[in-house]
JSON list of C-alpha atoms in Angstrom, two decimals:
[
{"chain": "A", "resi": 1, "resn": "MET", "atom": "CA", "xyz": [-52.83, 44.87, -11.87]},
{"chain": "A", "resi": 2, "resn": "TYR", "atom": "CA", "xyz": [-56.54, 44.20, -11.74]},
{"chain": "A", "resi": 3, "resn": "ASN", "atom": "CA", "xyz": [-58.26, 40.92, -10.96]},
{"chain": "A", "resi": 4, "resn": "LEU", "atom": "CA", "xyz": [-62.00, 40.66, -11.64]},
{"chain": "A", "resi": 5, "resn": "THR", "atom": "CA", "xyz": [-64.34, 37.72, -11.18]},
{"chain": "A", "resi": 6, "resn": "ILE", "atom": "CA", "xyz": [-67.59, 37.90, -13.09]},
{"chain": "A", "resi": 7, "resn": "GLN", "atom": "CA", "xyz": [-70.79, 35.91, -13.21]},
{"chain": "A", "resi": 8, "resn": "LEU", "atom": "CA", "xyz": [-73.01, 37.26, -15.95]},
{"chain": "A", "resi": 9, "resn": "THR", "atom": "CA", "xyz": [-76.76, 37.51, -15.47]},
{"chain": "A", "resi": 10, "resn": "LYS", "atom": "CA", "xyz": [-79.57, 37.73, -18.00]},
{"chain": "A", "resi": 11, "resn": "ASP", "atom": "CA", "xyz": [-79.76, 41.47, -17.28]},
{"chain": "A", "resi": 12, "resn": "ASP", "atom": "CA", "xyz": [-76.06, 41.91, -18.13]},
{"chain": "A", "resi": 13, "resn": "LEU", "atom": "CA", "xyz": [-76.54, 40.06, -21.39]},
{"chain": "A", "resi": 14, "resn": "PHE", "atom": "CA", "xyz": [-79.70, 42.02, -22.19]},
{"chain": "A", "resi": 15, "resn": "LYS", "atom": "CA", "xyz": [-78.02, 45.37, -21.49]},
{"chain": "A", "resi": 16, "resn": "SER", "atom": "CA", "xyz": [-75.08, 44.33, -23.62]},
{"chain": "A", "resi": 17, "resn": "SER", "atom": "CA", "xyz": [-77.42, 43.43, -26.49]},
{"chain": "A", "resi": 18, "resn": "LEU", "atom": "CA", "xyz": [-79.19, 46.77, -26.17]},
{"chain": "A", "resi": 19, "resn": "ASN", "atom": "CA", "xyz": [-75.85, 48.61, -26.11]},
{"chain": "A", "resi": 20, "resn": "TYR", "atom": "CA", "xyz": [-74.80, 46.78, -29.25]},
{"chain": "A", "resi": 21, "resn": "ALA", "atom": "CA", "xyz": [-78.09, 47.55, -31.00]},
{"chain": "A", "resi": 22, "resn": "LYS", "atom": "CA", "xyz": [-77.98, 51.23, -30.01]},
{"chain": "A", "resi": 23, "resn": "HIS", "atom": "CA", "xyz": [-74.41, 51.68, -31.18]},
{"chain": "A", "resi": 24, "resn": "SER", "atom": "CA", "xyz": [-74.64, 49.71, -34.41]},
{"chain": "A", "resi": 25, "resn": "LYS", "atom": "CA", "xyz": [-74.83, 51.27, -37.85]},
{"chain": "A", "resi": 26, "resn": "THR", "atom": "CA", "xyz": [-78.36, 49.94, -38.33]},
{"chain": "A", "resi": 27, "resn": "PHE", "atom": "CA", "xyz": [-79.70, 51.92, -35.36]},
{"chain": "A", "resi": 28, "resn": "PHE", "atom": "CA", "xyz": [-80.23, 54.98, -37.57]},
{"chain": "A", "resi": 29, "resn": "PHE", "atom": "CA", "xyz": [-82.23, 52.83, -39.99]},
{"chain": "A", "resi": 30, "resn": "ASP", "atom": "CA", "xyz": [-84.32, 51.56, -37.06]},
{"chain": "A", "resi": 31, "resn": "ILE", "atom": "CA", "xyz": [-85.12, 55.11, -35.98]},
{"chain": "A", "resi": 32, "resn": "ILE", "atom": "CA", "xyz": [-85.93, 56.32, -39.50]},
{"chain": "A", "resi": 33, "resn": "PHE", "atom": "CA", "xyz": [-88.06, 53.23, -40.23]},
{"chain": "A", "resi": 34, "resn": "THR", "atom": "CA", "xyz": [-90.01, 53.60, -36.97]},
{"chain": "A", "resi": 35, "resn": "PHE", "atom": "CA", "xyz": [-90.49, 57.34, -37.50]},
{"chain": "A", "resi": 36, "resn": "ALA", "atom": "CA", "xyz": [-91.73, 56.80, -41.07]},
{"chain": "A", "resi": 37, "resn": "ALA", "atom": "CA", "xyz": [-94.12, 54.07, -39.92]},
{"chain": "A", "resi": 38, "resn": "LEU", "atom": "CA", "xyz": [-95.48, 56.34, -37.16]},
{"chain": "A", "resi": 39, "resn": "ILE", "atom": "CA", "xyz": [-95.97, 59.22, -39.60]},
{"chain": "A", "resi": 40, "resn": "ALA", "atom": "CA", "xyz": [-97.73, 56.93, -42.10]},
{"chain": "A", "resi": 41, "resn": "THR", "atom": "CA", "xyz": [-99.98, 55.48, -39.39]},
{"chain": "A", "resi": 42, "resn": "ILE", "atom": "CA", "xyz": [-100.86, 58.88, -37.91]},
{"chain": "A", "resi": 43, "resn": "TYR", "atom": "CA", "xyz": [-101.52, 60.27, -41.38]},
{"chain": "A", "resi": 44, "resn": "THR", "atom": "CA", "xyz": [-103.84, 57.40, -42.29]},
{"chain": "A", "resi": 45, "resn": "ILE", "atom": "CA", "xyz": [-105.72, 57.74, -39.00]},
{"chain": "A", "resi": 46, "resn": "PHE", "atom": "CA", "xyz": [-106.24, 61.52, -39.34]},
{"chain": "A", "resi": 47, "resn": "THR", "atom": "CA", "xyz": [-107.32, 61.23, -42.97]},
{"chain": "A", "resi": 48, "resn": "LYS", "atom": "CA", "xyz": [-109.56, 58.28, -42.03]},
{"chain": "A", "resi": 49, "resn": "ILE", "atom": "CA", "xyz": [-107.88, 56.10, -44.67]},
{"chain": "A", "resi": 50, "resn": "PHE", "atom": "CA", "xyz": [-106.79, 53.77, -41.87]},
{"chain": "A", "resi": 51, "resn": "PHE", "atom": "CA", "xyz": [-110.36, 52.63, -41.28]},
{"chain": "A", "resi": 52, "resn": "GLU", "atom": "CA", "xyz": [-110.78, 51.75, -44.95]},
{"chain": "A", "resi": 53, "resn": "LEU", "atom": "CA", "xyz": [-107.66, 49.56, -45.06]},
{"chain": "A", "resi": 54, "resn": "THR", "atom": "CA", "xyz": [-107.85, 45.80, -44.88]},
{"chain": "A", "resi": 55, "resn": "ASP", "atom": "CA", "xyz": [-107.12, 44.23, -41.52]},
{"chain": "A", "resi": 56, "resn": "LEU", "atom": "CA", "xyz": [-103.80, 42.90, -42.80]},
{"chain": "A", "resi": 57, "resn": "LYS", "atom": "CA", "xyz": [-102.63, 46.39, -43.82]},
{"chain": "A", "resi": 58, "resn": "LYS", "atom": "CA", "xyz": [-103.70, 47.81, -40.44]},
{"chain": "A", "resi": 59, "resn": "ILE", "atom": "CA", "xyz": [-101.77, 45.08, -38.66]},
{"chain": "A", "resi": 60, "resn": "LEU", "atom": "CA", "xyz": [-98.71, 45.70, -40.85]},
{"chain": "A", "resi": 61, "resn": "LEU", "atom": "CA", "xyz": [-98.79, 49.44, -40.14]},
{"chain": "A", "resi": 62, "resn": "ILE", "atom": "CA", "xyz": [-99.01, 48.87, -36.40]},
{"chain": "A", "resi": 63, "resn": "PHE", "atom": "CA", "xyz": [-96.36, 46.13, -36.56]},
{"chain": "A", "resi": 64, "resn": "CYS", "atom": "CA", "xyz": [-93.97, 48.51, -38.35]},
{"chain": "A", "resi": 65, "resn": "CYS", "atom": "CA", "xyz": [-94.52, 51.08, -35.58]},
{"chain": "A", "resi": 66, "resn": "ILE", "atom": "CA", "xyz": [-93.66, 48.68, -32.78]},
{"chain": "A", "resi": 67, "resn": "LEU", "atom": "CA", "xyz": [-91.03, 46.48, -34.48]},
{"chain": "A", "resi": 68, "resn": "PHE", "atom": "CA", "xyz": [-87.88, 48.23, -33.25]},
{"chain": "A", "resi": 69, "resn": "PRO", "atom": "CA", "xyz": [-88.98, 49.99, -30.06]},
{"chain": "A", "resi": 70, "resn": "ILE", "atom": "CA", "xyz": [-90.98, 47.06, -28.60]},
{"chain": "A", "resi": 71, "resn": "ILE", "atom": "CA", "xyz": [-90.57, 43.75, -30.44]},
{"chain": "A", "resi": 72, "resn": "GLN", "atom": "CA", "xyz": [-86.81, 43.88, -30.93]},
{"chain": "A", "resi": 73, "resn": "PRO", "atom": "CA", "xyz": [-86.06, 44.43, -27.21]},
{"chain": "A", "resi": 74, "resn": "ILE", "atom": "CA", "xyz": [-88.46, 41.59, -26.30]},
{"chain": "A", "resi": 75, "resn": "ILE", "atom": "CA", "xyz": [-86.61, 39.25, -28.67]},
{"chain": "A", "resi": 76, "resn": "LEU", "atom": "CA", "xyz": [-83.25, 40.38, -27.26]},
{"chain": "A", "resi": 77, "resn": "TYR", "atom": "CA", "xyz": [-84.51, 39.74, -23.73]},
{"chain": "A", "resi": 78, "resn": "ILE", "atom": "CA", "xyz": [-85.69, 36.23, -24.61]},
{"chain": "A", "resi": 79, "resn": "LYS", "atom": "CA", "xyz": [-82.32, 35.47, -26.23]},
{"chain": "A", "resi": 80, "resn": "SER", "atom": "CA", "xyz": [-80.53, 36.86, -23.16]},
{"chain": "A", "resi": 81, "resn": "CYS", "atom": "CA", "xyz": [-82.59, 34.64, -20.85]},
{"chain": "A", "resi": 82, "resn": "ASN", "atom": "CA", "xyz": [-81.78, 31.56, -22.93]},
{"chain": "A", "resi": 83, "resn": "HIS", "atom": "CA", "xyz": [-78.08, 32.41, -23.03]},
{"chain": "A", "resi": 84, "resn": "ALA", "atom": "CA", "xyz": [-78.03, 33.10, -19.28]},
{"chain": "A", "resi": 85, "resn": "LYS", "atom": "CA", "xyz": [-79.48, 29.63, -18.63]},
{"chain": "A", "resi": 86, "resn": "ARG", "atom": "CA", "xyz": [-76.59, 28.07, -20.57]},
{"chain": "A", "resi": 87, "resn": "ILE", "atom": "CA", "xyz": [-73.92, 29.98, -18.62]},
{"chain": "A", "resi": 88, "resn": "LYS", "atom": "CA", "xyz": [-75.73, 30.04, -15.28]},
{"chain": "A", "resi": 89, "resn": "ASP", "atom": "CA", "xyz": [-72.93, 28.58, -13.16]},
{"chain": "A", "resi": 90, "resn": "LEU", "atom": "CA", "xyz": [-70.03, 29.92, -15.21]},
{"chain": "A", "resi": 91, "resn": "SER", "atom": "CA", "xyz": [-67.64, 32.17, -13.35]},
{"chain": "A", "resi": 92, "resn": "ILE", "atom": "CA", "xyz": [-65.04, 34.07, -15.37]},
{"chain": "A", "resi": 93, "resn": "THR", "atom": "CA", "xyz": [-61.89, 35.56, -13.91]},
{"chain": "A", "resi": 94, "resn": "LEU", "atom": "CA", "xyz": [-59.98, 38.29, -15.70]},
{"chain": "A", "resi": 95, "resn": "GLU", "atom": "CA", "xyz": [-56.47, 39.29, -14.70]},
{"chain": "A", "resi": 96, "resn": "PHE", "atom": "CA", "xyz": [-55.01, 42.43, -16.19]},
{"chain": "A", "resi": 97, "resn": "ASP", "atom": "CA", "xyz": [-51.27, 42.84, -15.87]},
{"chain": "A", "resi": 98, "resn": "ASN", "atom": "CA", "xyz": [-48.86, 45.10, -17.76]},
{"chain": "A", "resi": 99, "resn": "ASP", "atom": "CA", "xyz": [-48.56, 42.91, -20.87]},
{"chain": "A", "resi": 100, "resn": "LYS", "atom": "CA", "xyz": [-51.70, 40.86, -21.27]},
{"chain": "A", "resi": 101, "resn": "ILE", "atom": "CA", "xyz": [-55.16, 39.89, -20.16]},
{"chain": "A", "resi": 102, "resn": "ILE", "atom": "CA", "xyz": [-55.56, 36.41, -18.72]},
{"chain": "A", "resi": 103, "resn": "VAL", "atom": "CA", "xyz": [-59.07, 35.01, -19.01]},
{"chain": "A", "resi": 104, "resn": "TYR", "atom": "CA", "xyz": [-60.02, 31.81, -17.29]},
{"chain": "A", "resi": 105, "resn": "SER", "atom": "CA", "xyz": [-63.00, 29.86, -16.13]},
{"chain": "A", "resi": 106, "resn": "ASP", "atom": "CA", "xyz": [-63.44, 26.38, -14.71]},
{"chain": "A", "resi": 107, "resn": "LYS", "atom": "CA", "xyz": [-62.91, 24.79, -18.11]},
{"chain": "A", "resi": 108, "resn": "GLU", "atom": "CA", "xyz": [-60.41, 26.89, -20.03]},
{"chain": "A", "resi": 109, "resn": "ARG", "atom": "CA", "xyz": [-57.71, 29.51, -19.85]},
{"chain": "A", "resi": 110, "resn": "SER", "atom": "CA", "xyz": [-56.46, 31.95, -22.46]},
{"chain": "A", "resi": 111, "resn": "GLU", "atom": "CA", "xyz": [-54.21, 34.96, -22.73]},
{"chain": "A", "resi": 112, "resn": "VAL", "atom": "CA", "xyz": [-54.78, 38.02, -24.87]},
{"chain": "A", "resi": 113, "resn": "LEU", "atom": "CA", "xyz": [-52.00, 40.51, -25.48]},
{"chain": "A", "resi": 114, "resn": "TYR", "atom": "CA", "xyz": [-53.12, 44.12, -25.26]},
{"chain": "A", "resi": 115, "resn": "GLU", "atom": "CA", "xyz": [-51.96, 44.75, -28.82]},
{"chain": "A", "resi": 116, "resn": "ASN", "atom": "CA", "xyz": [-54.43, 42.07, -29.99]},
{"chain": "A", "resi": 117, "resn": "VAL", "atom": "CA", "xyz": [-57.48, 43.58, -28.28]},
{"chain": "A", "resi": 118, "resn": "TYR", "atom": "CA", "xyz": [-59.88, 44.44, -31.09]},
{"chain": "A", "resi": 119, "resn": "ASN", "atom": "CA", "xyz": [-61.84, 47.10, -29.20]},
{"chain": "A", "resi": 120, "resn": "PHE", "atom": "CA", "xyz": [-62.30, 48.37, -25.66]},
{"chain": "A", "resi": 121, "resn": "ILE", "atom": "CA", "xyz": [-65.67, 50.06, -25.12]},
{"chain": "A", "resi": 122, "resn": "LYS", "atom": "CA", "xyz": [-66.97, 51.98, -22.13]},
{"chain": "A", "resi": 123, "resn": "TYR", "atom": "CA", "xyz": [-70.75, 52.12, -21.91]},
{"chain": "A", "resi": 124, "resn": "LYS", "atom": "CA", "xyz": [-72.83, 53.75, -19.20]},
{"chain": "A", "resi": 125, "resn": "ASN", "atom": "CA", "xyz": [-73.64, 50.39, -17.59]},
{"chain": "A", "resi": 126, "resn": "MET", "atom": "CA", "xyz": [-70.61, 48.24, -18.46]},
{"chain": "A", "resi": 127, "resn": "ILE", "atom": "CA", "xyz": [-67.22, 47.94, -20.08]},
{"chain": "A", "resi": 128, "resn": "VAL", "atom": "CA", "xyz": [-66.75, 45.54, -22.98]},
{"chain": "A", "resi": 129, "resn": "ILE", "atom": "CA", "xyz": [-63.45, 44.09, -24.18]},
{"chain": "A", "resi": 130, "resn": "MET", "atom": "CA", "xyz": [-63.71, 42.84, -27.74]},
{"chain": "A", "resi": 131, "resn": "TYR", "atom": "CA", "xyz": [-61.20, 40.14, -28.66]},
{"chain": "A", "resi": 132, "resn": "ASP", "atom": "CA", "xyz": [-62.30, 40.22, -32.30]},
{"chain": "A", "resi": 133, "resn": "SER", "atom": "CA", "xyz": [-65.30, 41.61, -34.17]},
{"chain": "A", "resi": 134, "resn": "ILE", "atom": "CA", "xyz": [-67.61, 38.98, -32.63]},
{"chain": "A", "resi": 135, "resn": "HIS", "atom": "CA", "xyz": [-66.14, 37.71, -29.36]},
{"chain": "A", "resi": 136, "resn": "GLY", "atom": "CA", "xyz": [-65.75, 39.81, -26.27]},
{"chain": "A", "resi": 137, "resn": "GLN", "atom": "CA", "xyz": [-66.15, 40.01, -22.54]},
{"chain": "A", "resi": 138, "resn": "ILE", "atom": "CA", "xyz": [-68.80, 41.99, -20.71]},
{"chain": "A", "resi": 139, "resn": "ILE", "atom": "CA", "xyz": [-67.68, 43.57, -17.45]},
{"chain": "A", "resi": 140, "resn": "PRO", "atom": "CA", "xyz": [-70.75, 44.98, -15.66]},
{"chain": "A", "resi": 141, "resn": "ASN", "atom": "CA", "xyz": [-70.38, 48.04, -13.45]},
{"chain": "A", "resi": 142, "resn": "ARG", "atom": "CA", "xyz": [-71.26, 46.05, -10.34]},
{"chain": "A", "resi": 143, "resn": "VAL", "atom": "CA", "xyz": [-67.86, 44.30, -10.31]},
{"chain": "A", "resi": 144, "resn": "PHE", "atom": "CA", "xyz": [-65.96, 47.56, -9.84]},
{"chain": "A", "resi": 145, "resn": "ASP", "atom": "CA", "xyz": [-65.31, 49.00, -6.39]},
{"chain": "A", "resi": 146, "resn": "ASN", "atom": "CA", "xyz": [-65.73, 52.64, -7.41]},
{"chain": "A", "resi": 147, "resn": "ASN", "atom": "CA", "xyz": [-62.65, 52.32, -9.60]},
{"chain": "A", "resi": 148, "resn": "ARG", "atom": "CA", "xyz": [-64.33, 51.86, -12.97]},
{"chain": "A", "resi": 149, "resn": "ASP", "atom": "CA", "xyz": [-62.82, 54.97, -14.55]},
{"chain": "A", "resi": 150, "resn": "GLU", "atom": "CA", "xyz": [-59.40, 54.17, -13.11]},
{"chain": "A", "resi": 151, "resn": "PHE", "atom": "CA", "xyz": [-59.64, 50.63, -14.52]},
{"chain": "A", "resi": 152, "resn": "TYR", "atom": "CA", "xyz": [-60.76, 51.92, -17.93]},
{"chain": "A", "resi": 153, "resn": "ASP", "atom": "CA", "xyz": [-57.89, 54.41, -18.07]},
{"chain": "A", "resi": 154, "resn": "TYR", "atom": "CA", "xyz": [-55.37, 51.74, -17.05]},
{"chain": "A", "resi": 155, "resn": "VAL", "atom": "CA", "xyz": [-56.45, 49.24, -19.70]},
{"chain": "A", "resi": 156, "resn": "SER", "atom": "CA", "xyz": [-56.80, 51.95, -22.37]},
{"chain": "A", "resi": 157, "resn": "GLU", "atom": "CA", "xyz": [-53.25, 53.08, -21.69]},
{"chain": "A", "resi": 158, "resn": "ARG", "atom": "CA", "xyz": [-51.96, 49.49, -21.80]},
{"chain": "A", "resi": 159, "resn": "ILE", "atom": "CA", "xyz": [-53.68, 48.94, -25.17]},
{"chain": "A", "resi": 160, "resn": "LYS", "atom": "CA", "xyz": [-52.38, 52.22, -26.57]},
{"chain": "A", "resi": 161, "resn": "TYR", "atom": "CA", "xyz": [-48.85, 51.53, -25.35]},
{"chain": "A", "resi": 162, "resn": "ALA", "atom": "CA", "xyz": [-48.86, 47.95, -26.72]},
{"chain": "A", "resi": 163, "resn": "ARG", "atom": "CA", "xyz": [-50.10, 49.10, -30.13]},
{"chain": "A", "resi": 164, "resn": "GLU", "atom": "CA", "xyz": [-47.48, 51.85, -30.32]},
{"chain": "A", "resi": 165, "resn": "LYS", "atom": "CA", "xyz": [-44.79, 49.36, -29.35]},
{"chain": "A", "resi": 166, "resn": "GLN", "atom": "CA", "xyz": [-46.06, 46.93, -32.01]},
{"chain": "A", "resi": 167, "resn": "LYS", "atom": "CA", "xyz": [-46.06, 49.69, -34.63]},
{"chain": "A", "resi": 168, "resn": "GLU", "atom": "CA", "xyz": [-42.45, 50.63, -33.78]},
{"chain": "A", "resi": 169, "resn": "LYS", "atom": "CA", "xyz": [-41.47, 46.98, -33.94]},
{"chain": "A", "resi": 170, "resn": "ASN", "atom": "CA", "xyz": [-42.98, 46.63, -37.42]},
{"chain": "A", "resi": 171, "resn": "ASN", "atom": "CA", "xyz": [-41.20, 49.74, -38.76]}
]
């Protein structure tokens, strides 16, 4: 059984947002769009067409180059700071036993059976438990006492076992 107490920071929320953005289906579009914008801008500069463009078109070309690598992370950081202010004093405790995950804070308590866990994701800087396609729990690496991989394996096995058991029950 594992028992973790977490207080999320703006950095945790920001890293989670970046992880989500990097692992989403739209990330490939972001890369292709940025690459195409860079190629178009470089081409117009080398052919000297850039200097003949109106100021609005120059600004749009430059904006397209920096939209995903610079502006998007800035927006995510601002959103993370605002969200962190709202949950500043919130402490979340997670208890993992053999059958379920118990999540509680000062205000509420809930239980999630392992078979109902939507997704369990291991990133380089955190582990995320998704309860459904939108709601989840960030568990930053700093809360683990050098047992992150052991914890991940334990919960993964519990989820796998619960889903197999559920599948047998339904058949």
